[in-house]
mmCIF file of C-alpha atoms in Angstrom:
data_model
loop_
_atom_site.group_PDB
_atom_site.id
_atom_site.type_symbol
_atom_site.label_atom_id
_atom_site.label_comp_id
_atom_site.label_asym_id
_atom_site.label_seq_id
_atom_site.Cartn_x
_atom_site.Cartn_y
_atom_site.Cartn_z
ATOM 1 C CA MET A 1 86.488 0.858 -10.702
ATOM 2 C CA SER A 2 84.805 -1.071 -13.483
ATOM 3 C CA ALA A 3 81.944 -3.332 -12.669
ATOM 4 C CA VAL A 4 82.906 -6.739 -11.330
ATOM 5 C CA ALA A 5 80.902 -9.153 -13.548
ATOM 6 C CA GLU A 6 79.208 -12.273 -12.206
ATOM 7 C CA ILE A 7 78.292 -15.495 -13.967
ATOM 8 C CA VAL A 8 74.731 -16.396 -13.026
ATOM 9 C CA THR A 9 73.505 -19.961 -13.317
ATOM 10 C CA LEU A 10 69.967 -21.320 -13.034
ATOM 11 C CA ILE A 11 69.626 -24.987 -12.058
ATOM 12 C CA VAL A 12 66.440 -26.769 -13.162
ATOM 13 C CA ASP A 13 65.955 -30.527 -12.974
ATOM 14 C CA GLY A 14 69.737 -30.902 -12.809
ATOM 15 C CA TYR A 15 70.375 -28.785 -15.884
ATOM 16 C CA ALA A 16 72.675 -25.705 -15.468
ATOM 17 C CA LEU A 17 71.444 -22.798 -17.654
ATOM 18 C CA ILE A 18 74.101 -20.096 -18.143
ATOM 19 C CA GLY A 19 74.147 -17.028 -20.388
ATOM 20 C CA TRP A 20 71.586 -14.751 -18.627
ATOM 21 C CA GLN A 21 72.045 -11.306 -19.986
ATOM 22 C CA ASP A 22 69.510 -9.490 -17.775
ATOM 23 C CA VAL A 23 69.457 -10.397 -14.085
ATOM 24 C CA SER A 24 67.661 -8.714 -11.180
ATOM 25 C CA VAL A 25 67.347 -10.183 -7.688
ATOM 26 C CA ASP A 26 65.699 -8.325 -4.810
ATOM 27 C CA ARG A 27 66.316 -9.180 -1.191
ATOM 28 C CA SER A 28 65.300 -7.306 1.915
ATOM 29 C CA ALA A 29 65.617 -7.708 5.672
ATOM 30 C CA GLU A 30 61.988 -6.572 5.780
ATOM 31 C CA SER A 31 60.663 -9.234 3.410
ATOM 32 C CA ALA A 32 60.030 -12.904 4.021
ATOM 33 C CA GLU A 33 60.636 -13.629 0.275
ATOM 34 C CA ILE A 34 63.313 -13.044 -2.353
ATOM 35 C CA SER A 35 62.110 -12.123 -5.854
ATOM 36 C CA PHE A 36 63.944 -12.493 -9.175
ATOM 37 C CA THR A 37 63.704 -11.820 -12.898
ATOM 38 C CA LEU A 38 65.973 -13.282 -15.537
ATOM 39 C CA GLY A 39 66.316 -12.737 -19.264
ATOM 40 C CA ALA A 40 68.355 -14.293 -22.147
ATOM 41 C CA THR A 41 68.408 -13.686 -25.895
ATOM 42 C CA ASN A 42 68.919 -16.521 -28.359
ATOM 43 C CA ALA A 43 69.883 -18.870 -25.562
ATOM 44 C CA SER A 44 71.569 -22.114 -26.658
ATOM 45 C CA TRP A 45 69.604 -24.110 -24.116
ATOM 46 C CA SER A 46 66.045 -23.400 -25.512
ATOM 47 C CA PRO A 47 64.862 -27.078 -25.229
ATOM 48 C CA GLU A 48 65.860 -27.208 -21.574
ATOM 49 C CA ALA A 49 64.199 -23.871 -20.928
ATOM 50 C CA LYS A 50 60.836 -25.427 -21.677
ATOM 51 C CA ARG A 51 61.040 -27.158 -18.356
ATOM 52 C CA LEU A 52 60.644 -23.750 -16.788
ATOM 53 C CA ARG A 53 57.145 -23.303 -18.170
ATOM 54 C CA TYR A 54 55.906 -25.765 -15.447
ATOM 55 C CA GLY A 55 56.780 -23.669 -12.411
ATOM 56 C CA ARG A 56 59.635 -25.865 -11.515
ATOM 57 C CA GLU A 57 61.702 -25.565 -8.310
ATOM 58 C CA ILE A 58 65.016 -23.906 -9.304
ATOM 59 C CA GLU A 59 68.284 -22.600 -7.751
ATOM 60 C CA ILE A 60 70.055 -19.425 -8.796
ATOM 61 C CA LEU A 61 73.814 -19.436 -8.259
ATOM 62 C CA THR A 62 76.404 -16.756 -8.909
ATOM 63 C CA ALA A 63 80.183 -16.587 -9.093
ATOM 64 C CA PRO A 64 82.665 -13.873 -10.027
ATOM 65 C CA GLU A 65 83.482 -13.976 -13.748
ATOM 66 C CA ALA A 66 87.182 -14.433 -12.924
ATOM 67 C CA MET A 67 86.371 -17.931 -11.600
ATOM 68 C CA GLY A 68 85.266 -19.014 -15.035
ATOM 69 C CA PRO A 69 81.917 -20.602 -16.178
ATOM 70 C CA THR A 70 81.684 -23.181 -13.476
ATOM 71 C CA GLY A 71 77.941 -23.435 -13.354
ATOM 72 C CA GLY A 72 78.098 -22.978 -9.572
ATOM 73 C CA GLY A 73 78.989 -20.426 -6.966
ATOM 74 C CA ASP A 74 77.086 -18.854 -4.083
ATOM 75 C CA LEU A 75 73.384 -19.404 -3.698
ATOM 76 C CA LEU A 76 71.269 -16.342 -4.494
ATOM 77 C CA CYS A 77 67.833 -17.884 -4.373
ATOM 78 C CA LYS A 78 66.141 -21.279 -4.082
ATOM 79 C CA GLY A 79 62.524 -21.079 -5.167
ATOM 80 C CA TYR A 80 60.039 -21.510 -7.911
ATOM 81 C CA ILE A 81 59.347 -20.065 -11.348
ATOM 82 C CA GLY A 82 56.253 -17.846 -11.233
ATOM 83 C CA GLY A 83 56.192 -16.751 -14.871
ATOM 84 C CA TYR A 84 57.701 -17.711 -18.213
ATOM 85 C CA GLY A 85 57.770 -15.754 -21.422
ATOM 86 C CA ALA A 86 59.149 -16.376 -24.959
ATOM 87 C CA LYS A 87 59.203 -13.423 -27.315
ATOM 88 C CA TYR A 88 59.975 -13.845 -31.053
ATOM 89 C CA GLY A 89 61.009 -11.093 -33.488
ATOM 90 C CA GLY A 90 62.817 -11.778 -36.711
ATOM 91 C CA LYS A 91 65.714 -14.103 -35.849
ATOM 92 C CA VAL A 92 65.646 -13.025 -32.142
ATOM 93 C CA LYS A 93 64.183 -15.127 -29.395
ATOM 94 C CA THR A 94 64.072 -13.744 -25.822
ATOM 95 C CA ILE A 95 63.209 -15.795 -22.846
ATOM 96 C CA THR A 96 62.186 -14.059 -19.616
ATOM 97 C CA LEU A 97 61.442 -15.571 -16.206
ATOM 98 C CA ASP A 98 60.291 -14.308 -12.906
ATOM 99 C CA GLY A 99 59.737 -16.012 -9.605
ATOM 100 C CA LYS A 100 60.284 -15.962 -5.820
ATOM 101 C CA SER A 101 62.001 -18.013 -3.144
ATOM 102 C CA LYS A 102 60.234 -20.991 -1.551
ATOM 103 C CA SER A 103 59.163 -18.815 1.397
ATOM 104 C CA ALA A 104 56.638 -17.173 -0.953
ATOM 105 C CA ASP A 105 54.352 -20.152 -0.169
ATOM 106 C CA ALA A 106 54.310 -19.243 3.480
ATOM 107 C CA VAL A 107 53.413 -15.649 2.580
ATOM 108 C CA ASP A 108 50.606 -16.709 0.281
ATOM 109 C CA CYS A 109 49.137 -19.863 1.806
ATOM 110 C CA HIS A 110 46.855 -20.574 4.692
ATOM 111 C CA PRO A 111 47.526 -23.403 7.124
ATOM 112 C CA VAL A 112 44.556 -25.717 6.663
ATOM 113 C CA LYS A 113 45.705 -28.716 8.724
ATOM 114 C CA HIS A 114 46.011 -27.154 12.183
ATOM 115 C CA LYS A 115 42.699 -27.778 13.894
ATOM 116 C CA THR A 116 42.515 -24.875 16.358
ATOM 117 C CA GLY A 117 45.103 -22.263 15.386
ATOM 118 C CA ARG A 118 45.766 -21.809 19.031
ATOM 119 C CA PHE A 119 49.226 -22.260 20.681
ATOM 120 C CA GLU A 120 50.081 -22.038 24.350
ATOM 121 C CA ASN A 121 53.486 -21.652 26.022
ATOM 122 C CA LYS A 122 55.461 -22.029 22.851
ATOM 123 C CA THR A 123 58.269 -19.911 21.336
ATOM 124 C CA LEU A 124 57.591 -18.061 18.113
ATOM 125 C CA LEU A 125 59.869 -20.472 16.306
ATOM 126 C CA GLU A 126 57.811 -23.434 17.557
ATOM 127 C CA VAL A 127 54.586 -21.743 16.448
ATOM 128 C CA ALA A 128 56.032 -21.082 13.025
ATOM 129 C CA LYS A 129 57.180 -24.635 12.544
ATOM 130 C CA ASP A 130 53.770 -25.940 13.568
ATOM 131 C CA LEU A 131 52.106 -23.730 11.025
ATOM 132 C CA ASP A 132 54.683 -24.473 8.195
ATOM 133 C CA GLU A 133 52.536 -26.816 6.128
ATOM 134 C CA VAL A 134 54.400 -25.699 2.915
ATOM 135 C CA ARG A 135 57.774 -26.654 4.468
ATOM 136 C CA CYS A 136 59.680 -23.540 3.567
ATOM 137 C CA GLY A 137 61.544 -23.790 6.892
ATOM 138 C CA PHE A 138 61.779 -21.325 9.753
ATOM 139 C CA THR A 139 64.979 -20.586 11.725
ATOM 140 C CA THR A 140 66.140 -17.981 14.300
ATOM 141 C CA ASP A 141 69.400 -16.531 15.599
ATOM 142 C CA GLN A 142 67.659 -15.014 18.629
ATOM 143 C CA GLN A 143 66.922 -16.150 22.128
ATOM 144 C CA LEU A 144 63.168 -16.630 22.149
ATOM 145 C CA THR A 145 61.041 -16.971 25.263
ATOM 146 C CA LYS A 146 57.766 -18.857 25.370
ATOM 147 C CA ILE A 147 54.601 -16.905 24.493
ATOM 148 C CA PRO A 148 51.648 -17.609 26.825
ATOM 149 C CA LYS A 149 49.046 -17.615 24.023
ATOM 150 C CA VAL A 150 48.930 -17.235 20.245
ATOM 151 C CA GLN A 151 45.633 -17.331 18.386
ATOM 152 C CA ARG A 152 45.666 -17.500 14.642
ATOM 153 C CA GLN A 153 42.885 -15.439 12.914
ATOM 154 C CA PRO A 154 40.836 -17.447 10.326
ATOM 155 C CA HIS A 155 41.866 -15.262 7.434
ATOM 156 C CA ASP A 156 45.589 -15.261 8.302
ATOM 157 C CA THR A 157 48.218 -16.840 6.080
ATOM 158 C CA ILE A 158 51.142 -18.634 7.720
ATOM 159 C CA TYR A 159 53.260 -15.555 7.380
ATOM 160 C CA GLN A 160 50.607 -13.170 8.778
ATOM 161 C CA THR A 161 50.191 -15.105 12.053
ATOM 162 C CA VAL A 162 53.943 -15.262 12.675
ATOM 163 C CA GLU A 163 54.655 -11.699 11.630
ATOM 164 C CA ARG A 164 52.083 -10.255 13.989
ATOM 165 C CA GLU A 165 53.675 -11.959 16.929
ATOM 166 C CA ALA A 166 57.140 -11.019 15.657
ATOM 167 C CA ARG A 167 56.039 -7.369 15.698
ATOM 168 C CA ARG A 168 55.087 -7.750 19.318
ATOM 169 C CA LEU A 169 58.567 -8.971 20.126
ATOM 170 C CA GLY A 170 60.436 -6.432 17.975
ATOM 171 C CA LEU A 171 61.610 -9.068 15.487
ATOM 172 C CA MET A 172 61.634 -9.263 11.692
ATOM 173 C CA LEU A 173 60.922 -12.138 9.233
ATOM 174 C CA SER A 174 63.677 -12.169 6.634
ATOM 175 C CA GLY A 175 63.783 -14.425 3.603
ATOM 176 C CA GLN A 176 66.963 -16.451 3.134
ATOM 177 C CA PRO A 177 68.614 -17.698 -0.106
ATOM 178 C CA ASP A 178 67.812 -21.329 0.801
ATOM 179 C CA GLY A 179 64.093 -20.489 0.709
ATOM 180 C CA SER A 180 63.679 -20.414 4.487
ATOM 181 C CA ILE A 181 62.475 -17.498 6.725
ATOM 182 C CA SER A 182 64.708 -16.269 9.575
ATOM 183 C CA ILE A 183 63.145 -14.737 12.777
ATOM 184 C CA THR A 184 65.819 -12.216 13.468
ATOM 185 C CA ARG A 185 67.133 -8.696 14.210
ATOM 186 C CA ALA A 186 69.788 -6.715 12.448
ATOM 187 C CA GLY A 187 73.298 -5.934 13.503
ATOM 188 C CA THR A 188 74.606 -9.266 14.735
ATOM 189 C CA LYS A 189 77.055 -9.577 11.837
ATOM 190 C CA ARG A 190 78.870 -7.083 9.579
ATOM 191 C CA HIS A 191 80.282 -6.705 6.107
ATOM 192 C CA ALA A 192 84.021 -6.251 5.502
ATOM 193 C CA GLY A 193 85.358 -2.891 4.464
ATOM 194 C CA ALA A 194 83.642 0.484 4.221
ATOM 195 C CA LEU A 195 81.548 2.438 1.696
ATOM 196 C CA VAL A 196 83.080 5.947 1.346
ATOM 197 C CA LEU A 197 81.675 8.673 -0.875
ATOM 198 C CA GLY A 198 84.164 9.326 -3.709
ATOM 199 C CA GLN A 199 85.945 5.997 -3.311
ATOM 200 C CA SER A 200 85.579 2.684 -5.205
ATOM 201 C CA PRO A 201 83.292 0.712 -5.374
ATOM 202 C CA VAL A 202 80.841 3.505 -4.641
ATOM 203 C CA GLU A 203 79.347 5.101 -7.751
ATOM 204 C CA GLU A 204 76.397 6.974 -6.188
ATOM 205 C CA MET A 205 75.270 7.821 -2.646
ATOM 206 C CA ASP A 206 71.724 9.105 -2.032
ATOM 207 C CA VAL A 207 70.803 10.359 1.451
ATOM 208 C CA LYS A 208 67.116 10.960 2.293
ATOM 209 C CA ILE A 209 65.479 12.243 5.408
ATOM 210 C CA LYS A 210 61.701 12.162 5.683
ATOM 211 C CA CYS A 211 59.830 13.314 8.739
ATOM 212 C CA ASP A 212 56.240 13.011 7.589
ATOM 213 C CA GLN A 213 55.776 9.492 9.033
ATOM 214 C CA LYS A 214 56.952 10.396 12.552
ATOM 215 C CA TYR A 215 54.782 11.264 15.484
ATOM 216 C CA SER A 216 55.415 13.140 18.722
ATOM 217 C CA THR A 217 53.548 10.647 20.855
ATOM 218 C CA TYR A 218 52.640 6.985 20.322
ATOM 219 C CA VAL A 219 49.700 5.804 22.423
ATOM 220 C CA ALA A 220 48.565 2.195 22.788
ATOM 221 C CA ARG A 221 45.253 1.256 24.426
ATOM 222 C CA GLY A 222 43.975 -2.206 25.005
ATOM 223 C CA GLN A 223 42.445 -4.664 27.431
ATOM 224 C CA LYS A 224 43.368 -8.247 28.286
ATOM 225 C CA ALA A 225 40.838 -10.969 27.911
ATOM 226 C CA THR A 226 41.293 -12.115 31.490
ATOM 227 C CA GLY A 227 42.331 -10.497 34.836
ATOM 228 C CA THR A 228 41.471 -7.333 36.693
ATOM 229 C CA GLY A 229 43.272 -4.253 37.877
ATOM 230 C CA LYS A 230 45.069 -1.509 35.882
ATOM 231 C CA ASP A 231 47.544 -3.869 34.239
ATOM 232 C CA ASN A 232 44.677 -5.785 32.565
ATOM 233 C CA LEU A 233 41.770 -3.328 32.258
ATOM 234 C CA ARG A 234 41.917 -0.108 30.260
ATOM 235 C CA GLN A 235 45.553 -0.464 29.447
ATOM 236 C CA GLU A 236 47.376 2.627 28.162
ATOM 237 C CA GLU A 237 51.076 3.084 27.367
ATOM 238 C CA THR A 238 52.919 5.947 25.647
ATOM 239 C CA GLU A 239 56.186 6.466 23.834
ATOM 240 C CA THR A 240 57.541 9.826 22.726
ATOM 241 C CA ASP A 241 59.775 11.033 19.918
ATOM 242 C CA ALA A 242 61.537 14.143 21.127
ATOM 243 C CA SER A 243 62.569 15.087 17.566
ATOM 244 C CA VAL A 244 58.897 15.903 16.708
ATOM 245 C CA THR A 245 58.271 19.217 18.380
ATOM 246 C CA ARG A 246 54.618 19.771 17.472
ATOM 247 C CA ASN A 247 51.694 17.826 18.888
ATOM 248 C CA ARG A 248 51.315 14.875 16.486
ATOM 249 C CA PRO A 249 49.845 11.813 18.239
ATOM 250 C CA LEU A 250 49.299 8.283 16.857
ATOM 251 C CA LEU A 251 46.937 5.782 18.495
ATOM 252 C CA ILE A 252 47.751 2.088 18.154
ATOM 253 C CA ILE A 253 45.311 -0.655 19.054
ATOM 254 C CA PRO A 254 47.277 -3.833 19.914
ATOM 255 C CA GLU A 255 47.007 -6.796 17.526
ATOM 256 C CA GLY A 256 46.391 -9.207 20.346
ATOM 257 C CA ASP A 257 46.113 -9.828 24.086
ATOM 258 C CA TRP A 258 49.251 -8.128 25.338
ATOM 259 C CA SER A 259 50.845 -7.353 28.695
ATOM 260 C CA LYS A 260 51.796 -3.810 29.714
ATOM 261 C CA LYS A 261 55.447 -4.549 28.911
ATOM 262 C CA GLU A 262 54.547 -5.900 25.505
ATOM 263 C CA LEU A 263 52.479 -2.780 24.729
ATOM 264 C CA LYS A 264 55.474 -0.645 25.582
ATOM 265 C CA LYS A 265 57.780 -2.675 23.349
ATOM 266 C CA ARG A 266 55.214 -2.442 20.505
ATOM 267 C CA LEU A 267 55.233 1.343 20.747
ATOM 268 C CA ARG A 268 59.039 1.477 20.873
ATOM 269 C CA TRP A 269 59.219 -0.701 17.774
ATOM 270 C CA GLU A 270 56.687 1.631 15.979
ATOM 271 C CA ARG A 271 58.705 4.700 16.758
ATOM 272 C CA LEU A 272 62.008 3.167 15.736
ATOM 273 C CA ARG A 273 60.579 1.836 12.449
ATOM 274 C CA ARG A 274 59.046 5.106 11.473
ATOM 275 C CA ALA A 275 62.104 7.211 12.508
ATOM 276 C CA GLY A 276 64.666 4.802 11.082
ATOM 277 C CA PHE A 277 63.059 4.076 7.752
ATOM 278 C CA GLY A 278 62.384 7.763 7.114
ATOM 279 C CA THR A 279 66.169 8.199 7.122
ATOM 280 C CA THR A 280 67.909 6.077 4.428
ATOM 281 C CA ILE A 281 71.295 5.960 2.732
ATOM 282 C CA THR A 282 71.216 4.315 -0.719
ATOM 283 C CA VAL A 283 74.546 3.369 -2.301
ATOM 284 C CA THR A 284 75.075 2.148 -5.800
ATOM 285 C CA VAL A 285 78.228 -0.023 -6.077
ATOM 286 C CA SER A 286 79.913 -1.755 -8.935
ATOM 287 C CA THR A 287 80.042 -5.227 -7.234
ATOM 288 C CA TRP A 288 77.742 -7.777 -5.738
ATOM 289 C CA ARG A 289 80.231 -8.465 -2.933
ATOM 290 C CA ASP A 290 82.021 -6.756 -0.040
ATOM 291 C CA GLU A 291 85.831 -6.621 0.325
ATOM 292 C CA ALA A 292 85.917 -10.157 1.648
ATOM 293 C CA GLY A 293 83.986 -11.560 -1.313
ATOM 294 C CA LEU A 294 80.699 -12.113 0.577
ATOM 295 C CA LEU A 295 77.480 -11.360 -1.277
ATOM 296 C CA TRP A 296 75.608 -8.310 0.129
ATOM 297 C CA GLU A 297 73.356 -9.674 2.935
ATOM 298 C CA PRO A 298 70.497 -7.637 4.455
ATOM 299 C CA GLY A 299 70.772 -7.208 8.170
ATOM 300 C CA ARG A 300 74.588 -6.965 8.208
ATOM 301 C CA LEU A 301 76.313 -3.770 9.404
ATOM 302 C CA MET A 302 78.427 -1.708 7.024
ATOM 303 C CA ALA A 303 80.683 1.292 7.772
ATOM 304 C CA ILE A 304 79.547 4.325 5.695
ATOM 305 C CA VAL A 305 81.301 7.661 5.325
ATOM 306 C CA ASN A 306 79.825 10.719 3.653
ATOM 307 C CA ASP A 307 81.577 13.793 4.933
ATOM 308 C CA PRO A 308 79.411 16.470 3.240
ATOM 309 C CA GLU A 309 76.290 15.016 4.930
ATOM 310 C CA ASP A 310 78.048 14.376 8.319
ATOM 311 C CA ILE A 311 77.751 10.557 8.029
ATOM 312 C CA ASP A 312 80.402 8.419 9.686
ATOM 313 C CA GLY A 313 79.102 5.222 11.303
ATOM 314 C CA ASP A 314 77.753 1.728 11.120
ATOM 315 C CA TYR A 315 74.446 1.247 9.304
ATOM 316 C CA SER A 316 72.360 -1.808 8.662
ATOM 317 C CA LEU A 317 71.787 -3.058 5.148
ATOM 318 C CA SER A 318 67.993 -3.053 4.683
ATOM 319 C CA THR A 319 67.563 -3.941 1.006
ATOM 320 C CA VAL A 320 69.737 -4.988 -1.842
ATOM 321 C CA ASN A 321 68.975 -5.249 -5.573
ATOM 322 C CA PHE A 322 71.493 -7.324 -7.591
ATOM 323 C CA ARG A 323 71.422 -6.174 -11.132
ATOM 324 C CA GLN A 324 73.379 -7.228 -14.251
ATOM 325 C CA GLY A 325 72.592 -6.230 -17.773
ATOM 326 C CA LEU A 326 74.141 -5.462 -21.164
ATOM 327 C CA GLU A 327 73.623 -1.717 -20.771
ATOM 328 C CA ASP A 328 74.489 -0.956 -17.176
ATOM 329 C CA GLY A 329 76.849 -3.824 -16.422
ATOM 330 C CA THR A 330 77.024 -5.295 -12.907
ATOM 331 C CA ARG A 331 75.605 -3.185 -10.074
ATOM 332 C CA ALA A 332 74.209 -3.563 -6.642
ATOM 333 C CA THR A 333 71.827 -0.989 -5.108
ATOM 334 C CA LEU A 334 72.070 -0.981 -1.310
ATOM 335 C CA THR A 335 69.757 0.796 1.066
ATOM 336 C CA PHE A 336 70.933 1.286 4.708
ATOM 337 C CA VAL A 337 69.188 2.338 7.833
ATOM 338 C CA ASP A 338 70.179 2.840 11.454
ATOM 339 C CA PRO A 339 70.516 -0.654 13.020
ATOM 340 C CA LYS A 340 68.188 0.318 15.837
ATOM 341 C CA ALA A 341 65.357 0.558 13.201
ATOM 342 C CA GLN A 342 65.771 -3.123 12.663
ATOM 343 C CA GLY A 343 65.964 -4.192 16.323
ATOM 344 C CA GLY A 344 69.733 -4.035 16.548
ATOM 345 C CA LYS A 345 72.000 -2.009 18.821
ATOM 346 C CA ALA A 346 73.806 1.234 17.962
ATOM 347 C CA GLY A 347 76.982 0.620 16.106
ATOM 348 C CA SER A 348 80.049 2.836 15.917
ATOM 349 C CA ASP A 349 78.636 6.253 15.053
ATOM 350 C CA LYS A 350 80.109 9.761 14.640
ATOM 351 C CA SER A 351 77.195 10.853 12.432
ATOM 352 C CA ASP A 352 75.056 13.968 13.011
ATOM 353 C CA ALA A 353 72.256 13.458 15.548
ATOM 354 C CA VAL A 354 69.630 13.817 12.764
ATOM 355 C CA PHE A 355 70.439 10.250 11.703
ATOM 356 C CA ASP A 356 69.756 8.794 15.163
ATOM 357 C CA PRO A 357 66.272 7.349 15.703
ATOM 358 C CA GLY A 358 66.590 7.337 19.492
ATOM 359 C CA SER A 359 66.704 4.592 22.100
ATOM 360 C CA GLY A 360 66.815 0.981 20.787
ATOM 361 C CA ILE A 361 64.175 -1.653 21.289
ATOM 362 C CA ASP A 362 65.667 -3.062 24.505
ATOM 363 C CA GLU A 363 67.184 0.140 25.854
ATOM 364 C CA ASP A 364 65.500 1.623 29.025
ATOM 365 C CA GLU A 365 64.557 5.218 29.309
ATOM 366 C CA GLY A 366 63.932 7.150 32.458
ATOM 367 C CA GLY A 367 60.816 6.163 34.283
ATOM 368 C CA GLU A 368 60.189 2.890 32.348
#
């Protein structure tokens, strides 16, 4: 199958700039921001492009080429220009841009207006909104319970405070095309179709299994600021990974004042992340969209089949790189992990046991 070309449009101050010959957009379920680079040679809109030198707010849209040069389409990224370049050589002028989604400000900036940095009996979404002085916007598709206490550290950015608490709850902060940040887990939605080795639109499939970041035993030790008894003083919880047969322990000191149950979940999250992200399936496809025409979206499930490697199941899209250029045409590079490594539940899975990271974040094991 030949590459399915896209027409990419950048909107700045109401102007639609089309004709980008080199496009790269990176999006990950693990990142609170989306990054992009764009390039055009001898563009016909050079006067308008000068607006981009001021770090303007922009929107990047994309539509299949078959729809024609509409100057619209699906939103890839709403954000700001971070860098502008104009290169001259002979009669050739090349304009290059790079930037990130609006959520980059929450990653980079400190909340300076909140007087105490302390929050009591609020959900993580409420905490995030209170800290969001840059107005990138926070949302969630999860049922969040109130957290007894959150204390921001003086050096923390907005993102760092929210991410630390998200880690405690087994949640991720994922950047969205509209510039907001979603507090989420993977596996609540899925992509249409399947990616099957040897069948279109799959061009390459790369399977990697790494064991060097896994540990046999995960131990957390901490102490609550108030209270007495074994649940508050000299806390210790453990989590084991049966796939690691040698003695290989990892000690984790909790990032806050946590309960016994929260310590256990933090360890489970650590085990899943290390096991799941050491086992990846990377697929290069000749389209930016699934069978239903939806742009590839991190966190969605996708059916993947690779018979030689004993893979047949649902996997969560972790990262996607949208790429379009004169040399390689239109491609998307998709990296998948087990959905449990992103807080989701096990999907349909007939794959070999080596691809299973073990019990999910909310699954009970004997004795817990």
